[in-house]
mmCIF file of C-alpha atoms in Angstrom:
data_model
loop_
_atom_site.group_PDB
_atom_site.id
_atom_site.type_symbol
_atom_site.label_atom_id
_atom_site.label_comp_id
_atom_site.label_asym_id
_atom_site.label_seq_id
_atom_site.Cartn_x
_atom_site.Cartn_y
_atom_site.Cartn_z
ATOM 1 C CA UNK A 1 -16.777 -22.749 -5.303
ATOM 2 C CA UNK A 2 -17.121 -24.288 -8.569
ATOM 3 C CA UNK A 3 -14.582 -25.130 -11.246
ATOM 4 C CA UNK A 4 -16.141 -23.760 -14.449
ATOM 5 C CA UNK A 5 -13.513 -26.778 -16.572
ATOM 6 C CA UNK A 6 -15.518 -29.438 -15.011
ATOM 7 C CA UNK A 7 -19.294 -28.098 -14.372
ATOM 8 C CA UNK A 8 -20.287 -25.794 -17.407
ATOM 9 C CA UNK A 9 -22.899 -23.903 -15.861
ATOM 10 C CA UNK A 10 -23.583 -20.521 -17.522
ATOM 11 C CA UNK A 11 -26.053 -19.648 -15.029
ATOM 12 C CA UNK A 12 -26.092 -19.834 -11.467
ATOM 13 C CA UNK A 13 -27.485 -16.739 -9.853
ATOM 14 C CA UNK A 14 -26.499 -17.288 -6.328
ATOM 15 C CA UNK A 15 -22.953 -18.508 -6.862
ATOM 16 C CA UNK A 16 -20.412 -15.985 -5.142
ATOM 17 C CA UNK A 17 -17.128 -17.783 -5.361
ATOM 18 C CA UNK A 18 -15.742 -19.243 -9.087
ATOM 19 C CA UNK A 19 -12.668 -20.016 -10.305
ATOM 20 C CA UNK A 20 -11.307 -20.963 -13.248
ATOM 21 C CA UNK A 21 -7.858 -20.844 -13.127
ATOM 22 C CA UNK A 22 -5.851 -22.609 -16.036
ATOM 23 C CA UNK A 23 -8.371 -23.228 -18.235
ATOM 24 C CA UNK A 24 -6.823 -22.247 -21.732
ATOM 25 C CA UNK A 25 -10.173 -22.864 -23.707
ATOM 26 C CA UNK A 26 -12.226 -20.198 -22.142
ATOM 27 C CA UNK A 27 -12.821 -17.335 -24.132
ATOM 28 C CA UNK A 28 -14.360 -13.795 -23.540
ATOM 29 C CA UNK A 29 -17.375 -15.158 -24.887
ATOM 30 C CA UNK A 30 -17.834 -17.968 -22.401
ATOM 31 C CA UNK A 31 -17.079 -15.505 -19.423
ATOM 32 C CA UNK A 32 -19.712 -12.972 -20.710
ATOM 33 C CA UNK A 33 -22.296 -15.695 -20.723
ATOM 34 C CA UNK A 34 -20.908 -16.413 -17.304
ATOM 35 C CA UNK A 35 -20.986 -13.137 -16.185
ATOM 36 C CA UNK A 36 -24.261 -12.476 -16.659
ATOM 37 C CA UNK A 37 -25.772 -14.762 -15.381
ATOM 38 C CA UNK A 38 -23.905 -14.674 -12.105
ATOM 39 C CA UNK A 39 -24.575 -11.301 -10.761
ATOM 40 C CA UNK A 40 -23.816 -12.110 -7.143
ATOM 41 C CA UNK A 41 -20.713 -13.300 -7.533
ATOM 42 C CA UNK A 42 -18.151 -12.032 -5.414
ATOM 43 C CA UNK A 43 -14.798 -13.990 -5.818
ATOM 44 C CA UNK A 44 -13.310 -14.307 -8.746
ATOM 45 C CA UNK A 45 -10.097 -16.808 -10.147
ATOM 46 C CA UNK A 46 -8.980 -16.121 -14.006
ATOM 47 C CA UNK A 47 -5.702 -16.947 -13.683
ATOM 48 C CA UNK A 48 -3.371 -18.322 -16.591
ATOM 49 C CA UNK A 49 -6.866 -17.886 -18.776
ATOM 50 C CA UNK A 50 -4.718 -16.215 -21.739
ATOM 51 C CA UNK A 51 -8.237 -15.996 -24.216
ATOM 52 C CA UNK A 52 -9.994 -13.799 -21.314
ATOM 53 C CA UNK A 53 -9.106 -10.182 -22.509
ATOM 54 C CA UNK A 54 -9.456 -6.733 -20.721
ATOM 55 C CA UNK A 55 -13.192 -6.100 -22.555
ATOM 56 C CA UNK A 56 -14.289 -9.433 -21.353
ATOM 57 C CA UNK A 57 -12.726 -7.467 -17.565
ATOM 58 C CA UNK A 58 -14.875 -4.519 -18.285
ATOM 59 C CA UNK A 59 -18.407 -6.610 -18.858
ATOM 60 C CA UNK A 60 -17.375 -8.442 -15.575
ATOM 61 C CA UNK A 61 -17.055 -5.527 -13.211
ATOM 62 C CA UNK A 62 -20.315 -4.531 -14.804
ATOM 63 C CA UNK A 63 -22.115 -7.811 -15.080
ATOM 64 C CA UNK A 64 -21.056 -8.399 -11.295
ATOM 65 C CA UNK A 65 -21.308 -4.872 -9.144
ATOM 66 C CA UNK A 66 -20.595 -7.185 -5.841
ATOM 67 C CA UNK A 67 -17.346 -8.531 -6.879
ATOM 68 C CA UNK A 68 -15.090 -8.637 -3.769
ATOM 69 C CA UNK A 69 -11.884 -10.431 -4.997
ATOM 70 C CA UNK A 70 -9.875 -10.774 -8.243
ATOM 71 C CA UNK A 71 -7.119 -13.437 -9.489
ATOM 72 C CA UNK A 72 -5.303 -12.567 -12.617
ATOM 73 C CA UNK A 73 -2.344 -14.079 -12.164
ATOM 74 C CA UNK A 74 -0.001 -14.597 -15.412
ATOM 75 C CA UNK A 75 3.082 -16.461 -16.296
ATOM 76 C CA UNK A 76 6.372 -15.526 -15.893
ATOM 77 C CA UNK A 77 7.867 -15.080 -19.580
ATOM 78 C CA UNK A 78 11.463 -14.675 -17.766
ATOM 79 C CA UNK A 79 12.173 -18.590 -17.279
ATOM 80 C CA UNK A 80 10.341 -20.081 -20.359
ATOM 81 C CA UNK A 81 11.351 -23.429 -18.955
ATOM 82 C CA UNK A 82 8.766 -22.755 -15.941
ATOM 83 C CA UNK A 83 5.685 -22.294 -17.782
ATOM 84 C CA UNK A 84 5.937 -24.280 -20.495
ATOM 85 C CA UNK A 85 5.396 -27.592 -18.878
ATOM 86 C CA UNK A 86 1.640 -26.151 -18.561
ATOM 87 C CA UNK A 87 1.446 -23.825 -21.109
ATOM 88 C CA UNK A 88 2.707 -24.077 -25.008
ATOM 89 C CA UNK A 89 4.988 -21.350 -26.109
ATOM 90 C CA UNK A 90 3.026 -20.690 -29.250
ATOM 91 C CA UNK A 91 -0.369 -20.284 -27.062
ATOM 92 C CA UNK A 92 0.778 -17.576 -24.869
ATOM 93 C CA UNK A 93 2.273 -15.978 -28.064
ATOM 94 C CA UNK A 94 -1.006 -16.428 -29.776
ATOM 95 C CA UNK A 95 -2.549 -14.600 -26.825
ATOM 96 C CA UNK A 96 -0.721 -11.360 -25.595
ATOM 97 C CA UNK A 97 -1.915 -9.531 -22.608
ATOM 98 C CA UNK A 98 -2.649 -5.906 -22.179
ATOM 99 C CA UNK A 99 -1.471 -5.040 -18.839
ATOM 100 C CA UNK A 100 -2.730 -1.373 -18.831
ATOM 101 C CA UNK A 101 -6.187 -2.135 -20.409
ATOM 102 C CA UNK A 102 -6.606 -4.745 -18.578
ATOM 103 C CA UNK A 103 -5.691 -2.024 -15.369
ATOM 104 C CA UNK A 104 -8.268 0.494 -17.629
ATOM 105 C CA UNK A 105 -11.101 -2.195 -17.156
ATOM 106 C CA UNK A 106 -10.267 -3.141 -13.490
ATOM 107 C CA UNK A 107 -10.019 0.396 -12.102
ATOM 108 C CA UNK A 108 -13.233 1.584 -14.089
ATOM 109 C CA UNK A 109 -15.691 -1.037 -13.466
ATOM 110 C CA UNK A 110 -14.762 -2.779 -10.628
ATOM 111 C CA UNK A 111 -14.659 -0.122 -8.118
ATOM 112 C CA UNK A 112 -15.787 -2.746 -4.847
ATOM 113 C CA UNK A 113 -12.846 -4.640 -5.046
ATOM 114 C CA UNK A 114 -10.726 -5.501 -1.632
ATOM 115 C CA UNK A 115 -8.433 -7.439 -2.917
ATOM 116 C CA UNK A 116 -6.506 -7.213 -6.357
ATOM 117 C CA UNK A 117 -3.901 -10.122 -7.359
ATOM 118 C CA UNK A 118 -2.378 -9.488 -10.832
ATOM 119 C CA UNK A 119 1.243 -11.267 -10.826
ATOM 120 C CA UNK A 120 3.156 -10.966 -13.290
ATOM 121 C CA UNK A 121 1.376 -7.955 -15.577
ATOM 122 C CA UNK A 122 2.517 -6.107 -17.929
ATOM 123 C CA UNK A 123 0.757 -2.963 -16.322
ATOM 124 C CA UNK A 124 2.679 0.151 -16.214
ATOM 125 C CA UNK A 125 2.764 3.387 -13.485
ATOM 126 C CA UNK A 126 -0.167 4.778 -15.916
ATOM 127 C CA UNK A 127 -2.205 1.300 -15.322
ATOM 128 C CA UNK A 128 -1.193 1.153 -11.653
ATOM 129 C CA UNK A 129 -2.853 4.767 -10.934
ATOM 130 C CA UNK A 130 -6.404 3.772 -12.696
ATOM 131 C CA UNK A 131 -6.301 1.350 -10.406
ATOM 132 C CA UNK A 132 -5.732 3.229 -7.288
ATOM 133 C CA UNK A 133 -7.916 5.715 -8.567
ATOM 134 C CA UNK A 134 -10.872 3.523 -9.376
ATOM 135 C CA UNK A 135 -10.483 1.115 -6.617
ATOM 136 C CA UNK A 136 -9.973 3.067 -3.600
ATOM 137 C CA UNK A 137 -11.417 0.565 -1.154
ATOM 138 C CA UNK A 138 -8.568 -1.926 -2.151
ATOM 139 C CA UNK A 139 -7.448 -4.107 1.503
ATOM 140 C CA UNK A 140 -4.667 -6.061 -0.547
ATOM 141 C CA UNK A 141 -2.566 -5.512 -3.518
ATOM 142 C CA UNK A 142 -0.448 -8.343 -4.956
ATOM 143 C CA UNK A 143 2.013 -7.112 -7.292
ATOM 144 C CA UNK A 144 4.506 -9.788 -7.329
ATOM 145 C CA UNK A 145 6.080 -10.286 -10.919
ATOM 146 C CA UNK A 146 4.571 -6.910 -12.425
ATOM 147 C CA UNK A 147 8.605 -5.278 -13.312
ATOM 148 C CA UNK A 148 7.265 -2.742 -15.289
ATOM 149 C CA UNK A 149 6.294 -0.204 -12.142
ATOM 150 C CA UNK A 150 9.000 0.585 -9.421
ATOM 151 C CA UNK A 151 9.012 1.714 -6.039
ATOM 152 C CA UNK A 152 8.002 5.402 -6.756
ATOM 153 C CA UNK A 153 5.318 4.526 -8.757
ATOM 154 C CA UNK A 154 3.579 2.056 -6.645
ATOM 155 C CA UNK A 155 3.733 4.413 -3.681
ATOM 156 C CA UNK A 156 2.356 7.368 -5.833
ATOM 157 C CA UNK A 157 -0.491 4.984 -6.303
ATOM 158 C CA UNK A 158 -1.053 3.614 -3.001
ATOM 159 C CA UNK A 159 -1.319 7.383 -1.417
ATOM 160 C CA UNK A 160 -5.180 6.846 -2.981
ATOM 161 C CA UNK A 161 -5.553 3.548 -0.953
ATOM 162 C CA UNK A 162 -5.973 4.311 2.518
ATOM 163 C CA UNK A 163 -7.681 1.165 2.953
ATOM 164 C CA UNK A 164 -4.545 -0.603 2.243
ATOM 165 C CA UNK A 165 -3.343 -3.408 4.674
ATOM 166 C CA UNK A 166 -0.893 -5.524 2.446
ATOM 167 C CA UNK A 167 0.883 -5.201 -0.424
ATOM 168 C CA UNK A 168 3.095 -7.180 -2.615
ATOM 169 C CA UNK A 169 6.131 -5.280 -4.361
ATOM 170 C CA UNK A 170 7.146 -6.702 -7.667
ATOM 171 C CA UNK A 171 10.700 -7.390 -6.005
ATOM 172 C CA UNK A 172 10.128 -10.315 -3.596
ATOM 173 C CA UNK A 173 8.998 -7.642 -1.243
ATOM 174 C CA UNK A 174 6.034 -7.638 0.950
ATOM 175 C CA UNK A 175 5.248 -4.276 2.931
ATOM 176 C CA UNK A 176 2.460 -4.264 6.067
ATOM 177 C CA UNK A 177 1.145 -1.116 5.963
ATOM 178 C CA UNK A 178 0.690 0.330 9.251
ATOM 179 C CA UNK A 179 -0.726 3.546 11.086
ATOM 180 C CA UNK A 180 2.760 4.799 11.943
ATOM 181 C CA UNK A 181 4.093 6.496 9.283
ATOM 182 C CA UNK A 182 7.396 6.756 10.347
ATOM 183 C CA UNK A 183 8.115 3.377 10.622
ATOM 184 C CA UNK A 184 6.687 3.264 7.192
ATOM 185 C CA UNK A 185 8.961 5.946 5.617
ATOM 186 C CA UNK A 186 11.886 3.973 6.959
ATOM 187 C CA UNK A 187 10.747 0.642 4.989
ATOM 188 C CA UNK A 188 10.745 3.153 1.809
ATOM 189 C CA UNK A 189 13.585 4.177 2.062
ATOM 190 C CA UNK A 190 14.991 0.410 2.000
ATOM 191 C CA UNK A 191 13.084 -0.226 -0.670
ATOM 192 C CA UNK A 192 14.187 2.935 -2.994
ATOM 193 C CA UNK A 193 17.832 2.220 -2.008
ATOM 194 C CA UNK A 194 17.505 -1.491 -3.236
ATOM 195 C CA UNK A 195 15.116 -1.158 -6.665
ATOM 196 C CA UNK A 196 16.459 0.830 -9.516
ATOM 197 C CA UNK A 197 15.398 1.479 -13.022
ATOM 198 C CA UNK A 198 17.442 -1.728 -13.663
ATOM 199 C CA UNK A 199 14.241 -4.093 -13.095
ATOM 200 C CA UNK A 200 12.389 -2.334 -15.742
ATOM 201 C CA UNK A 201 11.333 -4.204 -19.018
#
């Protein structure tokens, strides 16, 4: 795995894993250079990168047809305190993020992915069905953080996934998805009983 902050390498055409989590000074234009000249990469970090936007998503998924795994984890903007020990204020103002775009770009042109992490989006029900819809061979779905889609609408998506083994609920809730579905209509029930149109931004 490399660290793109430390080894500036635009092109490495057998590298599979890369992350580059936290790196505030990479822009859509670095990652497209990246991109393309990584086109077996497979594993991908771009978490807390607030510059990377959901067109520099879109040339990924194309740039890189094998990629396997995707980080896009953001910060919480409900404890300001939290995040801006590593983050200024006025950067992730500078910098908003597109949830459903981003969801657009994800679901369209990276149809191979297994495993989706996206904490703390701003994606909506509409984002969270392109991605069902364009990702059906999604393993595990991390949704921790992402208030804007409740219970309903993440099991409206997941119907599409039938690949699904784990998934993260926005409310502290994880759900293993098994083969009996009865045992699986009890655990929605909890969870409808328990998240309400309250949680909604």
């Amino acid at each position: 795995m490399i660290n793109i902050c430390s080894h500036y390498s635009y092109r490495s055409p057998n590298l599979q894993v890369l992350s580059i989590k936290s790196c505030p000074h990479v822009t859509d234009e670095t990652m497209s250079k990246i991109a393309s000249g990584c086109p077996l990469l497979k594993e991908l970090d771009i978490s807390f990168c607030y510059q990377i936007s959901h067109k520099c998503l879109a040339l990924i998924g194309q740039q890189c047809p094998n990629l396997r795994i995707l980080r896009r984890h953001l910060m919480t903007r409900f404890n300001p305190s939290q995040q801006e020990p590593f983050l200024p204020r006025e950067y992730l103002d500078t910098c908003p993020q597109d949830g459903d775009s981003e969801a657009v770009a994800i679901g369209k042109f990276m149809p191979q992915l297994v495993q989706l992490e996206i904490r703390f989006s701003k994606l909506t029900n509409k984002g969270l069905a392109l991605i069902s819809e364009g990702c059906i061979n999604l393993e595990h779905l991390d949704l921790f953080g992402c208030m804007n889609v409740t219970s309903r609408d993440i099991s409206n998506a997941s119907s599409n996934l039938k690949q699904l083994k784990t998934l993260k609920k926005p409310h502290h809730c994880t759900l293993m998805l098994e083969s009996n579905t009865e045992r699986y209509g009890l655990w929605q029930l909890y969870d409808e009983r328990f998240q309400t149109d309250f949680f909604r931004i």
